[in-house]
CSV table of C-alpha atoms in Angstrom, one decimal:
chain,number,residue,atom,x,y,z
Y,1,UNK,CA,2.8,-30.5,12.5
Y,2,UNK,CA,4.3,-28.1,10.6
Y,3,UNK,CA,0.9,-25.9,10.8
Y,4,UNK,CA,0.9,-26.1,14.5
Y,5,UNK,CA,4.8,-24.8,14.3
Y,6,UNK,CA,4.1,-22.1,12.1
Y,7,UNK,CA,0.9,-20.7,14.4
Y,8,UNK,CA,2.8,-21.1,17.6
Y,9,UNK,CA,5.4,-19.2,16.3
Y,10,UNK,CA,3.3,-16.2,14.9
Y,11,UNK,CA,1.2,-16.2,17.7
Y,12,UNK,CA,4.0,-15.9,19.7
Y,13,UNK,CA,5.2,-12.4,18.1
Y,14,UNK,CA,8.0,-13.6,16.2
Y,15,UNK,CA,9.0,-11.4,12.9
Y,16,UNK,CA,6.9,-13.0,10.1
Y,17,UNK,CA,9.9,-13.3,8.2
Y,18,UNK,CA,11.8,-15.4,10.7
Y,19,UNK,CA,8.0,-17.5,11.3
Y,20,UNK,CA,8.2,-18.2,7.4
Y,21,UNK,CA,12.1,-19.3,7.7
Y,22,UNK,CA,11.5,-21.8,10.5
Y,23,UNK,CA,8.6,-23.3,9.4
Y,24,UNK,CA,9.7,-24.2,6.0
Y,25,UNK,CA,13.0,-25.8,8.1
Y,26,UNK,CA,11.1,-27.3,10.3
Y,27,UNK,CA,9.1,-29.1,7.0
Y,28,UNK,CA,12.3,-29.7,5.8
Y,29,UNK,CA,13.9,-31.3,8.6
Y,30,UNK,CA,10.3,-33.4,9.1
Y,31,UNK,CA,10.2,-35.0,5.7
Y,32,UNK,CA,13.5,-36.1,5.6
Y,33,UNK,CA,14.2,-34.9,2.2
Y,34,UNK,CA,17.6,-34.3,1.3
Y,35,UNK,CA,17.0,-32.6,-1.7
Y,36,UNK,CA,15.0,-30.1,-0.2
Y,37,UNK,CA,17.0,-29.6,2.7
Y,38,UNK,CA,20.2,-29.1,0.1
Y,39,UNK,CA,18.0,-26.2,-2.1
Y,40,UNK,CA,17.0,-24.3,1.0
Y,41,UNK,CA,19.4,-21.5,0.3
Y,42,UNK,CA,19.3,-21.1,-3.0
Y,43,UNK,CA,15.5,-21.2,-2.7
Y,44,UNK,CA,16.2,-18.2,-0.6
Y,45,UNK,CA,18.3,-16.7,-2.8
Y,46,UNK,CA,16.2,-16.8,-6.1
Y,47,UNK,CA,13.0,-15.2,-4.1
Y,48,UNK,CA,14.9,-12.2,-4.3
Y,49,UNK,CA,16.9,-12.7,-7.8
Y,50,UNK,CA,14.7,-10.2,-9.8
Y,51,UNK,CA,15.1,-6.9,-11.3
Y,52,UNK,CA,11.7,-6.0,-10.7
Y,53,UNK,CA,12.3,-5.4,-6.8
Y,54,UNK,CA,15.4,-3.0,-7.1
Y,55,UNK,CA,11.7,-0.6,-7.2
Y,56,UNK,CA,11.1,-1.2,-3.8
Y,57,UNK,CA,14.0,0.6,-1.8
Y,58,UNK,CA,14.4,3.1,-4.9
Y,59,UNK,CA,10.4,4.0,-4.2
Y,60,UNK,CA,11.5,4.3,-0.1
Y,61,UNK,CA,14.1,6.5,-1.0
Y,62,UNK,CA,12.1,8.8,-3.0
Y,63,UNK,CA,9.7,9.1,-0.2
Y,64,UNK,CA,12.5,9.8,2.3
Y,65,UNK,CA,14.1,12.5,0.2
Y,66,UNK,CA,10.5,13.9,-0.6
Y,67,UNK,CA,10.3,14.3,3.5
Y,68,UNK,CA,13.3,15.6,4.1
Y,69,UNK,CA,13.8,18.3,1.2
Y,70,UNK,CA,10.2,19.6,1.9
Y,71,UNK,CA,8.1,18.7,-0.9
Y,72,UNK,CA,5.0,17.6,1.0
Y,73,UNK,CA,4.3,21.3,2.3
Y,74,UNK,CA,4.3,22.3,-1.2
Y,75,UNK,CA,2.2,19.5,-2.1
Y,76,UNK,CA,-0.6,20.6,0.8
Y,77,UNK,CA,-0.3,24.5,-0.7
Y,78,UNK,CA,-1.1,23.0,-4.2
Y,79,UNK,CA,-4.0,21.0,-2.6
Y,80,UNK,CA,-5.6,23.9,-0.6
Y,81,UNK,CA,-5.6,26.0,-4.0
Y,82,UNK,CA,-8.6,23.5,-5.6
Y,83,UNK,CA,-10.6,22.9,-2.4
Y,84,UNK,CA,-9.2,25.3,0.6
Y,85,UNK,CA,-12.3,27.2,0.3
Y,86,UNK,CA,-15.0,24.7,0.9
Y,87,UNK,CA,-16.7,24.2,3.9
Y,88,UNK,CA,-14.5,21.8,6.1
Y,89,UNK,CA,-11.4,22.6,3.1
Y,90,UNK,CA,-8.7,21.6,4.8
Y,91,UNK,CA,-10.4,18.0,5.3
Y,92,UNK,CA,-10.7,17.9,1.9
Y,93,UNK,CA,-7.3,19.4,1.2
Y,94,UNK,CA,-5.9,16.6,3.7
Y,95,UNK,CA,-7.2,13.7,1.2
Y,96,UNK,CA,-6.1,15.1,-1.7
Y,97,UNK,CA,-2.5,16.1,-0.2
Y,98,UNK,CA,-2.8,12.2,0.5
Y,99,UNK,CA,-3.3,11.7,-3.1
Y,100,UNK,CA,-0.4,13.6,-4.7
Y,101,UNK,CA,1.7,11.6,-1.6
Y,102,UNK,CA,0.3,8.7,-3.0
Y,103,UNK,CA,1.8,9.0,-6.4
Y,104,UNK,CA,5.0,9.5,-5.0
Y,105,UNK,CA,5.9,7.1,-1.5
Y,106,UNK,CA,3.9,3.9,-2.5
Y,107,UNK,CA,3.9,2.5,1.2
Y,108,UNK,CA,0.6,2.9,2.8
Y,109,UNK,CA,2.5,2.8,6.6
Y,110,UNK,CA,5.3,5.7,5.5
Y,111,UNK,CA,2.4,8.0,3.7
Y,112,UNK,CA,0.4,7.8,7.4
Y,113,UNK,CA,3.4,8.3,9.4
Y,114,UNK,CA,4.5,11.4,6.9
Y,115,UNK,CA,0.8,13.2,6.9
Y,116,UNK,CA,0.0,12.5,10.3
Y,117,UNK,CA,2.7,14.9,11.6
Y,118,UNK,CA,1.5,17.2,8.3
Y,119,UNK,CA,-1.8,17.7,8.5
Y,120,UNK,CA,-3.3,16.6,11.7
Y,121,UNK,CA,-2.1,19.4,14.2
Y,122,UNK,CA,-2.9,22.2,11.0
Y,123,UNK,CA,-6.8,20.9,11.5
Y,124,UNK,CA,-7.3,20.4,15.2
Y,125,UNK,CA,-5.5,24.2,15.4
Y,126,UNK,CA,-8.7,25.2,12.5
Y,127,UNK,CA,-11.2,23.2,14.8
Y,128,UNK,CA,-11.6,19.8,13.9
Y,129,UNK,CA,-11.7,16.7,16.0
Y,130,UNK,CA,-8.6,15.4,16.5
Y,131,UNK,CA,-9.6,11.8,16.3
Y,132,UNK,CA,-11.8,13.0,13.1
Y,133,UNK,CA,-8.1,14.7,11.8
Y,134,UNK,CA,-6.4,11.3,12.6
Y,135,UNK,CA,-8.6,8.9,10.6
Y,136,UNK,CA,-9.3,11.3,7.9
Y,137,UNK,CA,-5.4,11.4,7.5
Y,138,UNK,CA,-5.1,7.4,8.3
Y,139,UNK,CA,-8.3,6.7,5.2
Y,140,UNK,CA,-5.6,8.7,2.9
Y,141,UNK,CA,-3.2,6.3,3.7
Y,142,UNK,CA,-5.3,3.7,2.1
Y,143,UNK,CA,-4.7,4.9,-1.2
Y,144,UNK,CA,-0.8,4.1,-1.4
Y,145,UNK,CA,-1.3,0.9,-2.3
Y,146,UNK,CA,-3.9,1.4,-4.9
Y,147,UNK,CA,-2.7,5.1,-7.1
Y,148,UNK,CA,0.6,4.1,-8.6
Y,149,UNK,CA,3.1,3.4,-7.8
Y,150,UNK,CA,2.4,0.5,-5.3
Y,151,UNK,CA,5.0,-1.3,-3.4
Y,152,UNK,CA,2.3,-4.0,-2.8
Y,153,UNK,CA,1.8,-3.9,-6.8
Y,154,UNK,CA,5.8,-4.0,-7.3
Y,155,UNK,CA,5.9,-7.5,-5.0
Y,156,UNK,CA,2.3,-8.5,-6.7
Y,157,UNK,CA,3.7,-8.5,-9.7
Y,158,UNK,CA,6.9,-10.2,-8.7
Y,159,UNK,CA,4.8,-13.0,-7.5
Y,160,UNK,CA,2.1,-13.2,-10.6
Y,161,UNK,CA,5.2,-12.7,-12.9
Y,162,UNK,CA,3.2,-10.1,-14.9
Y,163,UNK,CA,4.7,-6.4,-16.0
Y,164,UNK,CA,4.5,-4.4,-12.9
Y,165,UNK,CA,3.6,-1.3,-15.1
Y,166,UNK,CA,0.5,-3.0,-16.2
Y,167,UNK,CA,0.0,-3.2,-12.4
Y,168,UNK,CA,0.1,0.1,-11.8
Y,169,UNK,CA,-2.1,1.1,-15.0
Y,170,UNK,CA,-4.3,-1.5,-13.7
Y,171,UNK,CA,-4.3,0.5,-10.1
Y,172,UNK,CA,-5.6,4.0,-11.6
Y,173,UNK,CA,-9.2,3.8,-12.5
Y,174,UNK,CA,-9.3,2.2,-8.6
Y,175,UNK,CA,-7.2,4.8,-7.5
Y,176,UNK,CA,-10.0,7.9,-8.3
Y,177,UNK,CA,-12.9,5.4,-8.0
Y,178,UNK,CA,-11.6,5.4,-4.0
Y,179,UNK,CA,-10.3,8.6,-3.8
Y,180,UNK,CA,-14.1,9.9,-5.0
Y,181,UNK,CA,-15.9,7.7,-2.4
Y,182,UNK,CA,-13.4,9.4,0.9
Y,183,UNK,CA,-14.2,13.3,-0.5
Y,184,UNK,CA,-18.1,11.7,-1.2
Y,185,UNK,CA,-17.8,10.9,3.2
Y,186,UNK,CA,-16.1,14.1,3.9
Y,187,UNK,CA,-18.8,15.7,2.3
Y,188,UNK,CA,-21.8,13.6,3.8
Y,189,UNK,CA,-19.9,13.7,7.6
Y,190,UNK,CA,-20.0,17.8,6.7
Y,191,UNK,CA,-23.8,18.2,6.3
Y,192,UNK,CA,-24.0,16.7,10.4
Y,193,UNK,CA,-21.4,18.6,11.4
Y,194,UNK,CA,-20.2,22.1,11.6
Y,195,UNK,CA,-16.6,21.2,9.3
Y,196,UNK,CA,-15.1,24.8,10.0
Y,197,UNK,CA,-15.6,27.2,6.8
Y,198,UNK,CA,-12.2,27.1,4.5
Y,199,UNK,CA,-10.8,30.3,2.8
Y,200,UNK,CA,-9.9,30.7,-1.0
Y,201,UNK,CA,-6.5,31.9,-1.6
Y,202,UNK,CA,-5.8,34.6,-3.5
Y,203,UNK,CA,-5.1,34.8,-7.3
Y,204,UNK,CA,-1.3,35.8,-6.5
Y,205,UNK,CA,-1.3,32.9,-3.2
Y,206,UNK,CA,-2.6,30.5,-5.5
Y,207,UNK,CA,-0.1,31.0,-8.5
Y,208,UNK,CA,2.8,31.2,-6.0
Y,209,UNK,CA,1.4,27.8,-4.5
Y,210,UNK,CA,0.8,26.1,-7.6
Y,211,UNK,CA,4.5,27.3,-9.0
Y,212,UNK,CA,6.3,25.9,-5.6
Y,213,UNK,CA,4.6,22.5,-6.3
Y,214,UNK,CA,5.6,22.3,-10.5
Y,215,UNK,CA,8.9,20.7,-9.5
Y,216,UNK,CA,7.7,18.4,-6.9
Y,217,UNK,CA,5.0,17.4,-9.8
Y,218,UNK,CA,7.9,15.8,-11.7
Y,219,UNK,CA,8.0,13.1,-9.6
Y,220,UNK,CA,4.9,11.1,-10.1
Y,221,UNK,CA,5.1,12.2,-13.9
Y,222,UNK,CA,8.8,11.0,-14.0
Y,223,UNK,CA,7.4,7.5,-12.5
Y,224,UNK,CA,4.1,6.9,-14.0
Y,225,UNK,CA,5.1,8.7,-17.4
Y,226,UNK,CA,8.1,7.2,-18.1
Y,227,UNK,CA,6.4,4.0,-17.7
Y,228,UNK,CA,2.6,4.9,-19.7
Y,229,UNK,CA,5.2,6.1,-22.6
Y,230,UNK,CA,7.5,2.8,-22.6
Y,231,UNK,CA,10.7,4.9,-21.7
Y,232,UNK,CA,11.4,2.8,-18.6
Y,233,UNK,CA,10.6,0.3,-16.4
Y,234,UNK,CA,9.0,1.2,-13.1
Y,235,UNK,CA,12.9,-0.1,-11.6
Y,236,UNK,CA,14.3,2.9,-14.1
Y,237,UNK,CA,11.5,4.8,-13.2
Y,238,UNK,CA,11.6,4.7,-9.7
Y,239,UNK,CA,15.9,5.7,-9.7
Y,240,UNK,CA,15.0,8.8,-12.0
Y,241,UNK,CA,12.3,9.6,-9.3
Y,242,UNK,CA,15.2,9.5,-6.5
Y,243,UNK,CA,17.3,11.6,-8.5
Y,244,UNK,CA,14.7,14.0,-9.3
Y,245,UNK,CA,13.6,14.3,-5.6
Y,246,UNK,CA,17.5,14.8,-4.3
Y,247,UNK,CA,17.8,17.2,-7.2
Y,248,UNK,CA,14.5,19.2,-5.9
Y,249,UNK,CA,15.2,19.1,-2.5
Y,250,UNK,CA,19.2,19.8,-3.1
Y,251,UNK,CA,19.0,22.5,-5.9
Y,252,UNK,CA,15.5,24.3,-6.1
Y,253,UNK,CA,14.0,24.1,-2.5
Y,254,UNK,CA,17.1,23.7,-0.6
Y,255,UNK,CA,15.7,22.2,2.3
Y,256,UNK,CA,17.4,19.1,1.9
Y,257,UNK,CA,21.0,19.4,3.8
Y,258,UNK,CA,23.6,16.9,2.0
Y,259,UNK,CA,24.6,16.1,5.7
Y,260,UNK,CA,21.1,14.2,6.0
Y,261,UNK,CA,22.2,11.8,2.9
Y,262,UNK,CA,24.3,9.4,5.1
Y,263,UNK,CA,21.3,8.8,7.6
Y,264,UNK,CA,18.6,9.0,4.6
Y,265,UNK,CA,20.3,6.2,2.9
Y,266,UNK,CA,21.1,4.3,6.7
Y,267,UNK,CA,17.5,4.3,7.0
Y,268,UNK,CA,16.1,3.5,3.7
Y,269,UNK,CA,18.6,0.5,3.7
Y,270,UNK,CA,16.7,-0.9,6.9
Y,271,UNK,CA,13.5,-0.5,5.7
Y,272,UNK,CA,14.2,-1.8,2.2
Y,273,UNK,CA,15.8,-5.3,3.7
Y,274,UNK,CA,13.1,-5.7,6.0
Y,275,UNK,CA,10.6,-5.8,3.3
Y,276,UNK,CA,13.2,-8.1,1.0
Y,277,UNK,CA,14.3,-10.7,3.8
Y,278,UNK,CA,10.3,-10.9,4.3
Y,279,UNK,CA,10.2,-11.9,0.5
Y,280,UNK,CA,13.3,-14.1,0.2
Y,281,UNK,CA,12.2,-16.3,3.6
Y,282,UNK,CA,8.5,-15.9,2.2
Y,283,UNK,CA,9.8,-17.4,-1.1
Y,284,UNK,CA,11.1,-21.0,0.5
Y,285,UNK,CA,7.9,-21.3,2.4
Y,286,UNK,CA,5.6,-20.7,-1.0
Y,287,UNK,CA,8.1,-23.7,-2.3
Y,288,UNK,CA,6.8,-25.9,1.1
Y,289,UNK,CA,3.2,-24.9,-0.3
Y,290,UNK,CA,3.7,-25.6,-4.2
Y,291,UNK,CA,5.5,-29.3,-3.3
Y,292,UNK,CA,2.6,-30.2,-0.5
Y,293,UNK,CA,-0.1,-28.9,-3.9
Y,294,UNK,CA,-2.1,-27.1,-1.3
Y,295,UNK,CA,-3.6,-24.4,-3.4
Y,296,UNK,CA,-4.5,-27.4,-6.0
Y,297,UNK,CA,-6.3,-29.3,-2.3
Y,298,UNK,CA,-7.6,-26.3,-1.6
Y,299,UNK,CA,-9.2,-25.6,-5.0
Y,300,UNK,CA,-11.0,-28.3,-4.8
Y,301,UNK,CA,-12.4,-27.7,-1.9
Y,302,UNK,CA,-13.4,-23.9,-2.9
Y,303,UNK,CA,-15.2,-24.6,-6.6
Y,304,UNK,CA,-17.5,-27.4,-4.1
Y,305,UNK,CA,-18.8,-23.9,-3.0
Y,306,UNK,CA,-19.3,-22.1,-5.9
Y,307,UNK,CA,-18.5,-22.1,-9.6
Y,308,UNK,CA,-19.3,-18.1,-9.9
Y,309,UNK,CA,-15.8,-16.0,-10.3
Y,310,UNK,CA,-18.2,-13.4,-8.6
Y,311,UNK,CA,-18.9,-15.6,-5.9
Y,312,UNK,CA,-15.5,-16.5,-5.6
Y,313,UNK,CA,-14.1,-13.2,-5.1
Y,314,UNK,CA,-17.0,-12.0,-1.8
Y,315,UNK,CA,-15.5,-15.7,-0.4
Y,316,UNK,CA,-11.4,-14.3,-0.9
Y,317,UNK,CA,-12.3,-10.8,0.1
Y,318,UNK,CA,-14.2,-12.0,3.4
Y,319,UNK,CA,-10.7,-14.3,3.9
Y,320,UNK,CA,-8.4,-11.6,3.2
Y,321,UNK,CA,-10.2,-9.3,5.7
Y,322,UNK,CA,-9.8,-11.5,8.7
Y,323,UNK,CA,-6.4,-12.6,7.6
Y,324,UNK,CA,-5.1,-8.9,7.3
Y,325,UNK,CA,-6.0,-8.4,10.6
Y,326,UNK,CA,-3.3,-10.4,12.1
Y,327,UNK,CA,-0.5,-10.2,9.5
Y,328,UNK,CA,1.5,-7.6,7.8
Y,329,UNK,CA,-0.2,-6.7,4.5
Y,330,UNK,CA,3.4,-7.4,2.5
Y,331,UNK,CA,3.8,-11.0,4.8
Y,332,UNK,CA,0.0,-11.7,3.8
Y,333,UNK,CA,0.4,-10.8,0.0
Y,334,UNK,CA,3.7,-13.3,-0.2
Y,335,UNK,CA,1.8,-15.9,1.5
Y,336,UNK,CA,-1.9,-15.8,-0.2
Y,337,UNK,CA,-1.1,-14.8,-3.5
Y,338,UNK,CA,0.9,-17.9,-4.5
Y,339,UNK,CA,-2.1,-20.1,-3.3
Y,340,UNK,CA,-5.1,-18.3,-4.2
Y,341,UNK,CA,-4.0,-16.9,-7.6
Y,342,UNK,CA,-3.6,-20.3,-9.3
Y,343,UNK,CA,-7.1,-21.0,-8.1
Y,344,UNK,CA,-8.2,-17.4,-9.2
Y,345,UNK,CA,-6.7,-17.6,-12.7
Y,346,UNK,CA,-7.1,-21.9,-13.9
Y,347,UNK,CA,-10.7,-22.7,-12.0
Y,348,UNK,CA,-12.5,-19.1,-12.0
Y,349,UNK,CA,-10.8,-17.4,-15.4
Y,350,UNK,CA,-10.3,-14.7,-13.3
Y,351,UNK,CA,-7.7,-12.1,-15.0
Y,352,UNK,CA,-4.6,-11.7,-12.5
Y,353,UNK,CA,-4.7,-7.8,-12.9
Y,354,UNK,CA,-7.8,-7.2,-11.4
Y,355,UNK,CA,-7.3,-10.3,-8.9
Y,356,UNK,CA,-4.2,-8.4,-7.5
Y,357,UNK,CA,-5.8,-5.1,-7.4
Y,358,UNK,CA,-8.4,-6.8,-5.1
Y,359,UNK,CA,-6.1,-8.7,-3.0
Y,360,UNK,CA,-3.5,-5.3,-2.3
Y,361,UNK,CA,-6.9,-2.9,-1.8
Y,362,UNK,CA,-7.8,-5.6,0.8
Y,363,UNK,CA,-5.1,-7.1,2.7
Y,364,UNK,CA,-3.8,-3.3,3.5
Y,365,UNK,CA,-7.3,-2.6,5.2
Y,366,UNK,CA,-5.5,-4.5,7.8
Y,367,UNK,CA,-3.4,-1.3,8.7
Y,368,UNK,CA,-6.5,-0.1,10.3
Y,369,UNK,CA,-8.3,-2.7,11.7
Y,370,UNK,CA,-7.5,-4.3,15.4
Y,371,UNK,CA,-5.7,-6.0,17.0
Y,372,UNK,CA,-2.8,-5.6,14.6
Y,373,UNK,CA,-3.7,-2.4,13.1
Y,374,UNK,CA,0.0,-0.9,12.6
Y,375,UNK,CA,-1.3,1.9,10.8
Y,376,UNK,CA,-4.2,2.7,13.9
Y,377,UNK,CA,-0.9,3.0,16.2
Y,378,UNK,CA,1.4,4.6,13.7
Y,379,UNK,CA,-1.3,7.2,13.9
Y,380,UNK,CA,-1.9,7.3,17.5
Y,381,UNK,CA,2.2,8.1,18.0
Y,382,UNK,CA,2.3,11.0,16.2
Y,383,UNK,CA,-1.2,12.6,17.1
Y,384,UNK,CA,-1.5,11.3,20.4
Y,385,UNK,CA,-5.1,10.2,19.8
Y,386,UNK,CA,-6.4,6.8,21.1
Y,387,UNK,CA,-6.5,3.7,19.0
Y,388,UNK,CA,-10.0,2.8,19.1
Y,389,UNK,CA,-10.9,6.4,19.1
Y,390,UNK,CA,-9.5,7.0,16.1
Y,391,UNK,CA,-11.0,3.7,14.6
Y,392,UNK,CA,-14.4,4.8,15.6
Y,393,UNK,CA,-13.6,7.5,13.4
Y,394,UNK,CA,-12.8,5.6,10.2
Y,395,UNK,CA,-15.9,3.4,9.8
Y,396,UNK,CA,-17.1,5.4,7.0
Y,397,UNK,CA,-14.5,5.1,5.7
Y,398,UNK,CA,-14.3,1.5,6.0
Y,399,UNK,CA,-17.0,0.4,4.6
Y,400,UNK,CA,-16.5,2.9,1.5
Y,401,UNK,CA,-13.3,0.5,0.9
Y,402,UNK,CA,-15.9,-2.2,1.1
Y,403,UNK,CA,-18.4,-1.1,-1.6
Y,404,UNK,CA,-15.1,-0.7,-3.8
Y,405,UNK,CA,-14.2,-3.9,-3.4
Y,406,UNK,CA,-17.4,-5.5,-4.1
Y,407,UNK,CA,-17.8,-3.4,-7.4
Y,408,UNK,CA,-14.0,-4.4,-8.5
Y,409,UNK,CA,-15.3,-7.7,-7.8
Y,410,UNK,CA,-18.5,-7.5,-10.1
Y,411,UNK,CA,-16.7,-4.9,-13.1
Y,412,UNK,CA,-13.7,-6.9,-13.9
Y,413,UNK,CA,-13.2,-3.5,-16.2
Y,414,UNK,CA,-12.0,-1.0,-14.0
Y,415,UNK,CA,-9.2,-2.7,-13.7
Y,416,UNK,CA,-8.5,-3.5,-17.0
Y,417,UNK,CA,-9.5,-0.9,-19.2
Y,418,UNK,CA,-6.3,0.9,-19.4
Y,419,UNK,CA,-4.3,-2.6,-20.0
């Protein structure tokens, strides 16, 4: 019964968070069990009762501050200085803008949203496509969750109750792997089509750009440095990063006005206890799951199947596909992971690094894939291209992820190379 609650209640468009809430009441209130019923709050409470996820609205803030004090221009300049001048450049320059952005935000929805409104109207004006423009700019997006540092790796690790900046070491080799494959489709899309012919800059254009961009460079060194070299945690890492940003914007760019702080930090705040409601309702519902034993019923059923980790992995990908086409990749993550990375780890030996990398690489394909598709719509808003149009657009792109996923499947090593 409680099954039937929880899909009624999904399917009926209520938040995820308050669908994970209810339905672990309404288990609650079904078996009678006092003690259960007396622990609800402080099962709440301890979802969220970890130092580890202080990262998340510290990363949201950086990204905000990055926006506002204008470090993603510089960060496109910087871009079009290594690949402005090929043919169909600024397609290129668009993805690897996306991965500089990606070493800095770590939400795969805000890096769309921010390079959307960057880069999108600066190619249709050179004569690309918009709906090529859009899903170019909407593929990028799928890197955030992969290049440190991840917010999907932060909660991941949360979850798993691994180091987080394993996580994001474990997220590099990924990272480039993907990144290489999108300028590999670019390139391929470029020999049918007439990409418009990019410019080089010149030698004094090029040092200018590269010199704007040092500062906004810090950044991702001050997060993923201080973490490679054991000086902080990626919680530490992520405030220096803030400061940093605010320090940028404030002192050497000076495009970020101290009147925007109040509204900055307004918004950050909603966005940040969005994402830690989602995990501290998700976090009484996982209890409902471990005291039912459904990941041990359900690994029962799964190593009938198969005995190959290999195996294993095409069966949870194909899952995860379908299932992050209907739910938020952050609600999917807090649900699956708690049942499938037992399975993944006691019958199948499979090393919870890699599994997560798999599982945060998938679930976010759902930003781009109907009928949920947030990041599809997220895109459409700010270019005014169609949905579908724009989805056309990305199967390349698509199934590039794909191939990725299979090989992280099969080479358990690029993930864990750097741990």
């Amino acid at each position: 019964m409680t099954g039937v609650v929880f899909l009624l209640l999904l399917f009926g468009a209520v938040p995820i968070s308050i669908v994970l809430a209810l339905s672990a009441a309404w288990y609650i209130q079904a078996s009678g069990n006092t003690v259960l019923f007396s622990s609800f709050a402080q099962q709440m409470f301890s979802g969220i009762e970890n130092y580890g996820l202080l990262a998340i609205p510290l990363f949201m803030l950086t990204g905000e501050l990055m926006n506002e004090g204008g470090l993603t221009s510089r960060l496109v300049q910087a871009a079009r200085v290594f690949v402005g001048g090929f043919r169909g450049g600024l397609a290129y320059i668009n993805l690897l803008a996306n991965m500089f952005m990606a070493a800095i935000i770590g939400s795969a929805a805000s890096q769309i949203a921010v390079m959307s409104r960057a880069m999108v109207p600066a190619m249709e004006k050179e004569g690309y496509s918009r709906d090529f423009a859009a899903a170019t700019t909407a593929a990028g997006g799928l890197l955030s969750p992969i290049i440190p540092p991840s917010m999907l790796f932060v909660i991941y690790g949360v979850l798993a109750q691994i180091p987080i900046g394993d996580m994001f070491l474990a997220g590099i080799i990924p990272g480039l792997l993907l990144s290489a494959a999108f300028f590999v489709i670019v390139a391929l899309i470029g020999l049918s089509q007439e990409f418009p012919k990019g410019s080089w800059m010149s030698a004094q254009e090029a040092i200018s750009a590269l010199r704007d961009c040092l500062p906004a460079a810090l950044i991702p060194f001050a997060i993923v440095g201080g973490i490679l070299f054991g000086i902080a945690t990626p919680t530490e890492s992520a405030a220096v990063a803030s400061f940093v940003a605010f320090a940028i914007g404030t002192l050497v760019y000076r495009d970020l006005k101290l009147a925007r702080l109040g509204e900055i930090f307004i918004r950050t705040a909603k966005n940040s206890s969005l994402v830690i409601f989602l995990i501290a309702t998700a976090n009484v519902f996982g209890w409902v799951i471990i005291y039912e034993a459904i990941p041990q019923k359900l690994a029962a059923q799964i190593t009938t199947i198969t005995s190959d980790p290999f195996v294993f992995l095409l069966i949870v990908n194909c899952a995860l596909f379908f299932i992050g086409m209907v739910l938020d990749g952050i609600a999917a993550l807090i649900l699956i992971a708690p049942i499938l990375l037992p399975i993944a780890q006691n019958n199948y030996d499979i090393d919870p690094f890699q599994f997560g990398v798999i599982i945060c690489l998938n679930l976010v394909l759902g930003l781009l894939t109907p009928p949920v598709g947030a990041g599809l719509y997220i895109t459409s808003a700010m270019t005014g291209s169609k949905p579908m149009s724009i989805f056309r657009q990305l199967y390349p792109f698509l199934a590039a992820v794909a191939l990725i996923l299979v090989l992280l499947s099969w080479f358990p090593s690029l993930t864990t190379a750097l741990l």
